[in-house]
PDB file of C-alpha atoms in Angstrom:
ATOM      1  CA  MET N   1       0.005  -0.002  -0.007  1.00 42.00           C
ATOM      2  CA  CYS N   2       2.837   2.369   0.879  1.00 46.00           C
ATOM      3  CA  GLU N   3       4.468   1.875  -2.537  1.00 47.00           C
ATOM      4  CA  LYS N   4       1.184   2.700  -4.289  1.00 47.00           C
ATOM      5  CA  GLN N   5       0.777   5.842  -2.217  1.00 48.00           C
ATOM      6  CA  THR N   6       4.112   7.204  -3.482  1.00 48.00           C
ATOM      7  CA  LEU N   7       2.586   7.425  -6.950  1.00 52.00           C
ATOM      8  CA  TYR N   8       0.362  10.310  -5.759  1.00 55.00           C
ATOM      9  CA  PRO N   9       2.405  13.393  -4.878  1.00 54.00           C
ATOM     10  CA  ILE N  10      -0.425  15.171  -3.014  1.00 62.00           C
ATOM     11  CA  LEU N  11      -1.280  12.172  -0.760  1.00 65.00           C
ATOM     12  CA  PHE N  12      -0.196  12.507   2.879  1.00 62.00           C
ATOM     13  CA  ASP N  13       0.752   9.588   5.080  1.00 63.00           C
ATOM     14  CA  PRO N  14      -0.736   9.238   8.613  1.00 67.00           C
ATOM     15  CA  ARG N  15       2.156  11.275  10.073  1.00 68.00           C
ATOM     16  CA  GLY N  16       1.420  14.231   7.793  1.00 61.00           C
ATOM     17  CA  PHE N  17       4.332  13.782   5.349  1.00 65.00           C
ATOM     18  CA  LEU N  18       4.107  13.791   1.575  1.00 70.00           C
ATOM     19  CA  LEU N  19       5.447  10.314   0.766  1.00 71.00           C
ATOM     20  CA  PRO N  20       7.207  11.202  -2.527  1.00 73.00           C
ATOM     21  CA  VAL N  21       8.922  14.218  -0.971  1.00 78.00           C
ATOM     22  CA  GLN N  22       9.998  12.138   2.005  1.00 76.00           C
ATOM     23  CA  ARG N  23      11.402   9.493  -0.337  1.00 79.00           C
ATOM     24  CA  ALA N  24      13.296  12.150  -2.302  1.00 78.00           C
ATOM     25  CA  THR N  25      14.721  13.628   0.913  1.00 79.00           C
ATOM     26  CA  ASN N  26      15.868  10.142   2.040  1.00 80.00           C
ATOM     27  CA  SER N  27      17.589   9.694  -1.298  1.00 79.00           C
ATOM     28  CA  VAL N  28      19.515  12.929  -0.784  1.00 83.00           C
ATOM     29  CA  ASN N  29      20.471  11.906   2.765  1.00 81.00           C
ATOM     30  CA  LYS N  30      22.066   8.738   1.376  1.00 82.00           C
ATOM     31  CA  GLY N  31      24.133  10.640  -1.171  1.00 79.00           C
ATOM     32  CA  SER N  32      27.736  11.855  -0.937  1.00 81.00           C
ATOM     33  CA  GLU N  33      28.631  14.807   1.238  1.00 87.00           C
ATOM     34  CA  VAL N  34      28.548  18.292  -0.255  1.00 92.00           C
ATOM     35  CA  VAL N  35      30.023  21.157   1.787  1.00 94.00           C
ATOM     36  CA  GLY N  36      29.538  24.836   1.155  1.00 95.00           C
ATOM     37  CA  LEU N  37      31.297  27.716   2.991  1.00 94.00           C
ATOM     38  CA  LYS N  38      31.512  31.437   2.527  1.00 95.00           C
ATOM     39  CA  CYS N  39      33.474  34.385   3.828  1.00 94.00           C
ATOM     40  CA  LYS N  40      32.902  38.042   3.029  1.00 92.00           C
ATOM     41  CA  GLU N  41      34.450  37.958  -0.447  1.00 95.00           C
ATOM     42  CA  PHE N  42      34.315  34.273  -1.513  1.00 96.00           C
ATOM     43  CA  ALA N  43      32.123  31.163  -1.510  1.00 97.00           C
ATOM     44  CA  VAL N  44      33.433  27.594  -1.828  1.00 97.00           C
ATOM     45  CA  LEU N  45      31.888  24.234  -2.705  1.00 96.00           C
ATOM     46  CA  THR N  46      33.645  20.913  -2.125  1.00 94.00           C
ATOM     47  CA  VAL N  47      32.598  17.323  -2.814  1.00 91.00           C
ATOM     48  CA  PHE N  48      34.103  13.874  -3.202  1.00 85.00           C
ATOM     49  CA  SER N  49      33.654  12.477  -6.704  1.00 76.00           C
ATOM     50  CA  THR N  50      33.592   8.681  -6.737  1.00 65.00           C
ATOM     51  CA  SER N  51      33.864   6.167  -9.573  1.00 57.00           C
ATOM     52  CA  THR N  52      30.415   4.630 -10.053  1.00 55.00           C
ATOM     53  CA  SER N  53      28.827   2.217 -12.476  1.00 54.00           C
ATOM     54  CA  LEU N  54      26.521   3.343 -15.267  1.00 50.00           C
ATOM     55  CA  MET N  55      23.542   1.925 -13.349  1.00 47.00           C
ATOM     56  CA  ASP N  56      24.351   3.715 -10.122  1.00 48.00           C
ATOM     57  CA  LYS N  57      21.444   5.802  -8.850  1.00 46.00           C
ATOM     58  CA  THR N  58      23.334   8.586  -7.104  1.00 43.00           C
ATOM     59  CA  GLU N  59      26.077  10.938  -8.178  1.00 49.00           C
ATOM     60  CA  THR N  60      27.671  14.084  -6.798  1.00 52.00           C
ATOM     61  CA  LYS N  61      29.129  16.823  -8.966  1.00 83.00           C
ATOM     62  CA  ILE N  62      29.912  20.520  -9.233  1.00 93.00           C
ATOM     63  CA  VAL N  63      28.526  22.485 -12.198  1.00 94.00           C
ATOM     64  CA  ALA N  64      29.265  26.039 -13.295  1.00 96.00           C
ATOM     65  CA  ILE N  65      25.924  27.662 -14.113  1.00 97.00           C
ATOM     66  CA  ASP N  66      27.303  31.093 -15.028  1.00 96.00           C
ATOM     67  CA  SER N  67      30.480  33.033 -14.425  1.00 96.00           C
ATOM     68  CA  HIS N  68      29.156  34.219 -11.034  1.00 96.00           C
ATOM     69  CA  VAL N  69      27.335  31.140  -9.727  1.00 98.00           C
ATOM     70  CA  GLY N  70      27.601  27.361  -9.637  1.00 97.00           C
ATOM     71  CA  ILE N  71      26.047  24.418  -7.858  1.00 97.00           C
ATOM     72  CA  ALA N  72      26.983  21.139  -6.222  1.00 95.00           C
ATOM     73  CA  ILE N  73      24.355  18.390  -6.401  1.00 92.00           C
ATOM     74  CA  THR N  74      23.880  15.111  -4.601  1.00 90.00           C
ATOM     75  CA  GLY N  75      21.107  12.700  -5.574  1.00 86.00           C
ATOM     76  CA  ARG N  76      19.644  11.166  -8.701  1.00 86.00           C
ATOM     77  CA  LYS N  77      21.893  11.984 -11.639  1.00 86.00           C
ATOM     78  CA  THR N  78      19.101  12.278 -14.216  1.00 87.00           C
ATOM     79  CA  ASP N  79      17.343  14.897 -12.116  1.00 89.00           C
ATOM     80  CA  ALA N  80      20.633  16.666 -11.532  1.00 90.00           C
ATOM     81  CA  HIS N  81      21.214  16.938 -15.249  1.00 92.00           C
ATOM     82  CA  LEU N  82      17.738  18.417 -15.815  1.00 93.00           C
ATOM     83  CA  ILE N  83      18.231  20.988 -13.105  1.00 94.00           C
ATOM     84  CA  ASP N  84      21.662  22.233 -14.180  1.00 94.00           C
ATOM     85  CA  GLU N  85      20.502  22.578 -17.795  1.00 95.00           C
ATOM     86  CA  TYR N  86      17.392  24.445 -16.619  1.00 96.00           C
ATOM     87  CA  LEU N  87      19.489  26.860 -14.562  1.00 97.00           C
ATOM     88  CA  LYS N  88      21.910  27.527 -17.403  1.00 97.00           C
ATOM     89  CA  VAL N  89      19.025  28.409 -19.741  1.00 97.00           C
ATOM     90  CA  GLU N  90      17.462  30.714 -17.143  1.00 97.00           C
ATOM     91  CA  CYS N  91      20.747  32.549 -16.661  1.00 97.00           C
ATOM     92  CA  LYS N  92      21.182  33.018 -20.424  1.00 97.00           C
ATOM     93  CA  LYS N  93      17.590  34.320 -20.776  1.00 96.00           C
ATOM     94  CA  TYR N  94      18.024  36.791 -17.923  1.00 97.00           C
ATOM     95  CA  LYS N  95      21.293  38.101 -19.329  1.00 96.00           C
ATOM     96  CA  TYR N  96      19.756  38.447 -22.784  1.00 96.00           C
ATOM     97  CA  TYR N  97      16.761  40.439 -21.556  1.00 96.00           C
ATOM     98  CA  PHE N  98      18.385  42.556 -18.833  1.00 96.00           C
ATOM     99  CA  GLY N  99      22.040  42.682 -19.884  1.00 95.00           C
ATOM    100  CA  LYS N 100      23.398  41.587 -16.518  1.00 94.00           C
ATOM    101  CA  PRO N 101      23.900  38.365 -14.523  1.00 95.00           C
ATOM    102  CA  TYR N 102      20.943  36.723 -12.796  1.00 97.00           C
ATOM    103  CA  PRO N 103      20.922  37.728  -9.090  1.00 97.00           C
ATOM    104  CA  VAL N 104      21.721  34.643  -7.049  1.00 97.00           C
ATOM    105  CA  ASN N 105      18.815  34.950  -4.632  1.00 96.00           C
ATOM    106  CA  ARG N 106      16.303  35.288  -7.474  1.00 97.00           C
ATOM    107  CA  LEU N 107      17.802  32.307  -9.335  1.00 97.00           C
ATOM    108  CA  VAL N 108      17.502  30.182  -6.177  1.00 97.00           C
ATOM    109  CA  ALA N 109      13.899  31.286  -5.664  1.00 97.00           C
ATOM    110  CA  GLU N 110      13.058  30.421  -9.268  1.00 96.00           C
ATOM    111  CA  LEU N 111      14.440  26.916  -8.873  1.00 96.00           C
ATOM    112  CA  GLY N 112      12.718  26.462  -5.533  1.00 94.00           C
ATOM    113  CA  ASN N 113       9.344  27.371  -7.065  1.00 93.00           C
ATOM    114  CA  THR N 114       9.949  24.920  -9.918  1.00 92.00           C
ATOM    115  CA  MET N 115      10.852  22.100  -7.572  1.00 90.00           C
ATOM    116  CA  PHE N 116       7.847  22.848  -5.351  1.00 89.00           C
ATOM    117  CA  ARG N 117       5.439  22.671  -8.324  1.00 84.00           C
ATOM    118  CA  ASN N 118       6.821  19.253  -9.171  1.00 81.00           C
ATOM    119  CA  SER N 119       6.048  18.038  -5.678  1.00 76.00           C
ATOM    120  CA  GLN N 120       2.389  19.080  -6.019  1.00 75.00           C
ATOM    121  CA  ARG N 121       1.427  17.768  -9.452  1.00 70.00           C
ATOM    122  CA  ILE N 122      -0.046  14.330  -9.982  1.00 66.00           C
ATOM    123  CA  SER N 123       1.725  14.031 -13.349  1.00 62.00           C
ATOM    124  CA  CYS N 124       5.170  14.678 -11.766  1.00 72.00           C
ATOM    125  CA  GLN N 125       7.460  13.373  -9.082  1.00 81.00           C
ATOM    126  CA  PRO N 126       9.695  15.510  -6.826  1.00 84.00           C
ATOM    127  CA  PHE N 127      13.296  15.966  -7.939  1.00 87.00           C
ATOM    128  CA  GLU N 128      15.439  13.545  -5.924  1.00 88.00           C
ATOM    129  CA  VAL N 129      18.318  15.998  -5.514  1.00 91.00           C
ATOM    130  CA  GLY N 130      19.815  18.237  -2.853  1.00 91.00           C
ATOM    131  CA  ILE N 131      21.587  21.362  -4.082  1.00 94.00           C
ATOM    132  CA  LEU N 132      24.066  23.837  -2.719  1.00 96.00           C
ATOM    133  CA  PHE N 133      24.532  27.148  -4.581  1.00 98.00           C
ATOM    134  CA  ALA N 134      27.708  29.198  -4.370  1.00 98.00           C
ATOM    135  CA  GLY N 135      27.609  32.623  -5.936  1.00 97.00           C
ATOM    136  CA  TYR N 136      28.776  36.192  -5.836  1.00 97.00           C
ATOM    137  CA  ASP N 137      26.881  39.315  -6.950  1.00 95.00           C
ATOM    138  CA  GLU N 138      26.154  42.848  -5.820  1.00 93.00           C
ATOM    139  CA  GLY N 139      24.923  41.486  -2.500  1.00 92.00           C
ATOM    140  CA  GLY N 140      28.222  39.763  -1.772  1.00 94.00           C
ATOM    141  CA  SER N 141      28.998  36.045  -1.467  1.00 96.00           C
ATOM    142  CA  HIS N 142      26.194  33.512  -1.104  1.00 97.00           C
ATOM    143  CA  ILE N 143      25.639  29.924  -0.064  1.00 97.00           C
ATOM    144  CA  TYR N 144      22.094  28.616  -0.565  1.00 98.00           C
ATOM    145  CA  GLN N 145      20.577  25.181   0.088  1.00 96.00           C
ATOM    146  CA  VAL N 146      17.630  23.896  -1.973  1.00 95.00           C
ATOM    147  CA  MET N 147      15.693  20.812  -0.857  1.00 91.00           C
ATOM    148  CA  PRO N 148      13.561  18.379  -2.892  1.00 89.00           C
ATOM    149  CA  SER N 149      10.426  19.965  -1.445  1.00 87.00           C
ATOM    150  CA  GLY N 150      11.375  23.309  -3.000  1.00 89.00           C
ATOM    151  CA  GLU N 151      12.323  24.922   0.320  1.00 91.00           C
ATOM    152  CA  TYR N 152      15.476  27.012   0.142  1.00 95.00           C
ATOM    153  CA  PHE N 153      17.702  28.573   2.782  1.00 96.00           C
ATOM    154  CA  ASN N 154      20.340  31.329   2.817  1.00 96.00           C
ATOM    155  CA  CYS N 155      23.292  29.826   4.696  1.00 95.00           C
ATOM    156  CA  LYS N 156      26.646  30.900   6.085  1.00 93.00           C
ATOM    157  CA  ALA N 157      27.884  27.283   5.868  1.00 94.00           C
ATOM    158  CA  MET N 158      26.083  24.036   5.016  1.00 94.00           C
ATOM    159  CA  VAL N 159      26.594  20.339   4.457  1.00 93.00           C
ATOM    160  CA  ILE N 160      24.147  17.937   2.770  1.00 92.00           C
ATOM    161  CA  GLY N 161      24.272  14.246   2.029  1.00 86.00           C
ATOM    162  CA  GLY N 162      25.126  11.214   4.107  1.00 79.00           C
ATOM    163  CA  ARG N 163      27.268  11.278   7.273  1.00 75.00           C
ATOM    164  CA  SER N 164      26.624  15.008   7.539  1.00 79.00           C
ATOM    165  CA  GLN N 165      25.828  15.459  11.227  1.00 81.00           C
ATOM    166  CA  THR N 166      29.429  15.419  12.493  1.00 84.00           C
ATOM    167  CA  VAL N 167      30.466  17.836   9.726  1.00 88.00           C
ATOM    168  CA  ARG N 168      27.525  20.072  10.602  1.00 88.00           C
ATOM    169  CA  ASN N 169      28.687  20.207  14.235  1.00 88.00           C
ATOM    170  CA  TYR N 170      32.165  21.195  13.051  1.00 88.00           C
ATOM    171  CA  LEU N 171      30.789  23.964  10.830  1.00 91.00           C
ATOM    172  CA  GLU N 172      28.607  25.352  13.624  1.00 89.00           C
ATOM    173  CA  SER N 173      31.495  25.483  16.082  1.00 88.00           C
ATOM    174  CA  ASN N 174      33.738  27.419  13.662  1.00 88.00           C
ATOM    175  CA  LEU N 175      31.139  29.527  11.904  1.00 88.00           C
ATOM    176  CA  GLU N 176      32.435  32.941  13.029  1.00 86.00           C
ATOM    177  CA  CYS N 177      35.963  32.074  11.948  1.00 87.00           C
ATOM    178  CA  PHE N 178      34.798  31.198   8.432  1.00 89.00           C
ATOM    179  CA  LEU N 179      33.205  34.615   7.949  1.00 85.00           C
ATOM    180  CA  THR N 180      36.501  36.407   8.490  1.00 87.00           C
ATOM    181  CA  SER N 181      38.600  34.024   6.354  1.00 89.00           C
ATOM    182  CA  THR N 182      40.608  34.972   3.295  1.00 90.00           C
ATOM    183  CA  LYS N 183      40.438  33.092  -0.028  1.00 92.00           C
ATOM    184  CA  GLU N 184      43.172  30.660   0.923  1.00 90.00           C
ATOM    185  CA  ASP N 185      41.745  30.184   4.426  1.00 90.00           C
ATOM    186  CA  ILE N 186      38.237  29.345   3.255  1.00 93.00           C
ATOM    187  CA  ILE N 187      39.529  26.705   0.826  1.00 93.00           C
ATOM    188  CA  CYS N 188      41.521  25.133   3.677  1.00 90.00           C
ATOM    189  CA  ASP N 189      38.441  25.269   5.903  1.00 91.00           C
ATOM    190  CA  ALA N 190      36.353  23.499   3.278  1.00 92.00           C
ATOM    191  CA  ILE N 191      38.957  20.746   2.875  1.00 91.00           C
ATOM    192  CA  ARG N 192      39.108  20.246   6.603  1.00 88.00           C
ATOM    193  CA  ALA N 193      35.306  20.188   6.925  1.00 88.00           C
ATOM    194  CA  ILE N 194      34.660  17.547   4.325  1.00 88.00           C
ATOM    195  CA  ASN N 195      37.441  15.384   5.815  1.00 80.00           C
ATOM    196  CA  TRP N 196      36.112  15.779   9.340  1.00 67.00           C
ATOM    197  CA  GLU N 197      33.985  12.625   9.326  1.00 59.00           C
ATOM    198  CA  ILE N 198      36.461  10.259   7.645  1.00 55.00           C
ATOM    199  CA  PRO N 199      40.056  11.591   7.692  1.00 54.00           C
ATOM    200  CA  GLY N 200      42.334  10.195   5.047  1.00 51.00           C
ATOM    201  CA  GLU N 201      39.722   9.880   2.301  1.00 51.00           C
ATOM    202  CA  ASN N 202      41.267   9.592  -1.196  1.00 46.00           C
ATOM    203  CA  GLN N 203      42.214  13.183  -1.935  1.00 44.00           C
ATOM    204  CA  SER N 204      42.642  12.547  -5.658  1.00 44.00           C
ATOM    205  CA  HIS N 205      38.853  12.584  -5.948  1.00 77.00           C
ATOM    206  CA  LEU N 206      38.269  15.783  -3.994  1.00 86.00           C
ATOM    207  CA  ASN N 207      36.671  18.544  -6.084  1.00 91.00           C
ATOM    208  CA  ILE N 208      36.701  22.187  -5.037  1.00 94.00           C
ATOM    209  CA  ALA N 209      35.092  25.177  -6.703  1.00 96.00           C
ATOM    210  CA  ILE N 210      35.356  28.862  -5.710  1.00 97.00           C
ATOM    211  CA  VAL N 211      33.681  32.081  -6.748  1.00 97.00           C
ATOM    212  CA  GLY N 212      33.978  35.582  -5.361  1.00 95.00           C
ATOM    213  CA  GLU N 213      35.027  39.175  -5.790  1.00 93.00           C
ATOM    214  CA  ASN N 214      36.969  39.452  -9.069  1.00 92.00           C
ATOM    215  CA  GLN N 215      36.887  35.630  -9.167  1.00 95.00           C
ATOM    216  CA  LYS N 216      34.750  33.798 -11.725  1.00 96.00           C
ATOM    217  CA  PHE N 217      33.259  30.460 -10.725  1.00 97.00           C
ATOM    218  CA  GLU N 218      36.154  28.053 -11.121  1.00 95.00           C
ATOM    219  CA  LEU N 219      36.722  24.348 -10.475  1.00 94.00           C
ATOM    220  CA  LEU N 220      40.226  23.942  -9.107  1.00 93.00           C
ATOM    221  CA  SER N 221      42.576  21.559 -10.888  1.00 89.00           C
ATOM    222  CA  GLY N 222      43.765  18.347  -9.262  1.00 84.00           C
ATOM    223  CA  LYS N 223      47.219  19.855  -8.789  1.00 88.00           C
ATOM    224  CA  GLU N 224      45.805  22.928  -7.013  1.00 91.00           C
ATOM    225  CA  VAL N 225      43.623  20.784  -4.780  1.00 89.00           C
ATOM    226  CA  ALA N 226      46.602  18.585  -3.841  1.00 86.00           C
ATOM    227  CA  THR N 227      48.676  21.680  -3.043  1.00 87.00           C
ATOM    228  CA  TYR N 228      46.041  23.210  -0.826  1.00 88.00           C
ATOM    229  CA  GLU N 229      45.353  19.892   0.920  1.00 84.00           C
ATOM    230  CA  LYS N 230      49.027  19.372   1.641  1.00 81.00           C
ATOM    231  CA  LYS N 231      49.452  22.858   3.081  1.00 78.00           C
ATOM    232  CA  CYS N 232      46.426  22.612   5.403  1.00 77.00           C
ATOM    233  CA  ARG N 233      46.991  19.004   6.529  1.00 70.00           C
ATOM    234  CA  GLY N 234      48.875  20.092   9.626  1.00 59.00           C
ATOM    235  CA  CYS N 235      46.363  22.760  10.670  1.00 57.00           C
ATOM    236  CA  GLU N 236      44.524  21.737  13.859  1.00 49.00           C
ATOM    237  CA  SER N 237      42.180  24.713  13.971  1.00 47.00           C
ATOM    238  CA  VAL N 238      40.713  27.281  11.645  1.00 47.00           C
ATOM    239  CA  GLN N 239      43.090  29.943  12.956  1.00 48.00           C
ATOM    240  CA  ASP N 240      46.101  27.779  12.055  1.00 52.00           C
ATOM    241  CA  SER N 241      45.199  27.951   8.385  1.00 45.00           C
ATOM    242  CA  ILE N 242      46.600  31.489   8.213  1.00 42.00           C
ATOM    243  CA  GLN N 243      50.063  30.242   9.120  1.00 46.00           C
ATOM    244  CA  CYS N 244      49.730  27.189   6.850  1.00 44.00           C
ATOM    245  CA  TYR N 245      48.794  29.273   3.835  1.00 40.00           C
ATOM    246  CA  SER N 246      51.479  31.871   4.376  1.00 42.00           C
ATOM    247  CA  GLN N 247      53.792  29.224   2.909  1.00 45.00           C
ATOM    248  CA  ILE N 248      51.916  29.099  -0.427  1.00 41.00           C
ATOM    249  CA  SER N 249      53.801  30.882  -3.186  1.00 34.00           C
TER     250      SER N 249
END
């Protein structure tokens, strides 16, 4: 009976949850970790990319949507592809009509409304993806979270995906330090955060993207990631990253 109920997006279960939305949220919670951090001038996304089979249901990746904004997605890869293509088209349309980049908060709201409509239509199913936005515009740096239900939140730091509770505790305890970080510091903080749950994870598959003031959205190369990771490996606190990164040429 429960499986049949999930075919109807507007049907509530006895606890008051929409079953398809709950199923989509559970799918996101089983995905890979995605960490987003921001300071005053920069925003960073970091994920672990893993080798998966063609039939694997979940995938995590970072996508540049425009020069000033990008996303990291965990969840169903087909839904992820639909969303990143949709966002790219919306940014191009906005730039064509108004001659300037799409404001990050309005882009997030547009996606949230689209995802919410999918959760309410009988002919559709909710997108089984969790999304973190990183962007920079006239309002400064931004990190936004968008959930399968269409809810979205403006964050200072956020982690989504599996095994995220310990990382979330780490982010909360160091939140004020992140906000005053420099570009190099915030990258080091992101590396440390995503490694907090399982230290020693294979760093060759760590992906990092950064965007900020006078900095287009950019996915760092493997060599750059390895250099940053090596320099911050010995840092035991957020404050130590300043000393670690003073050695970077």
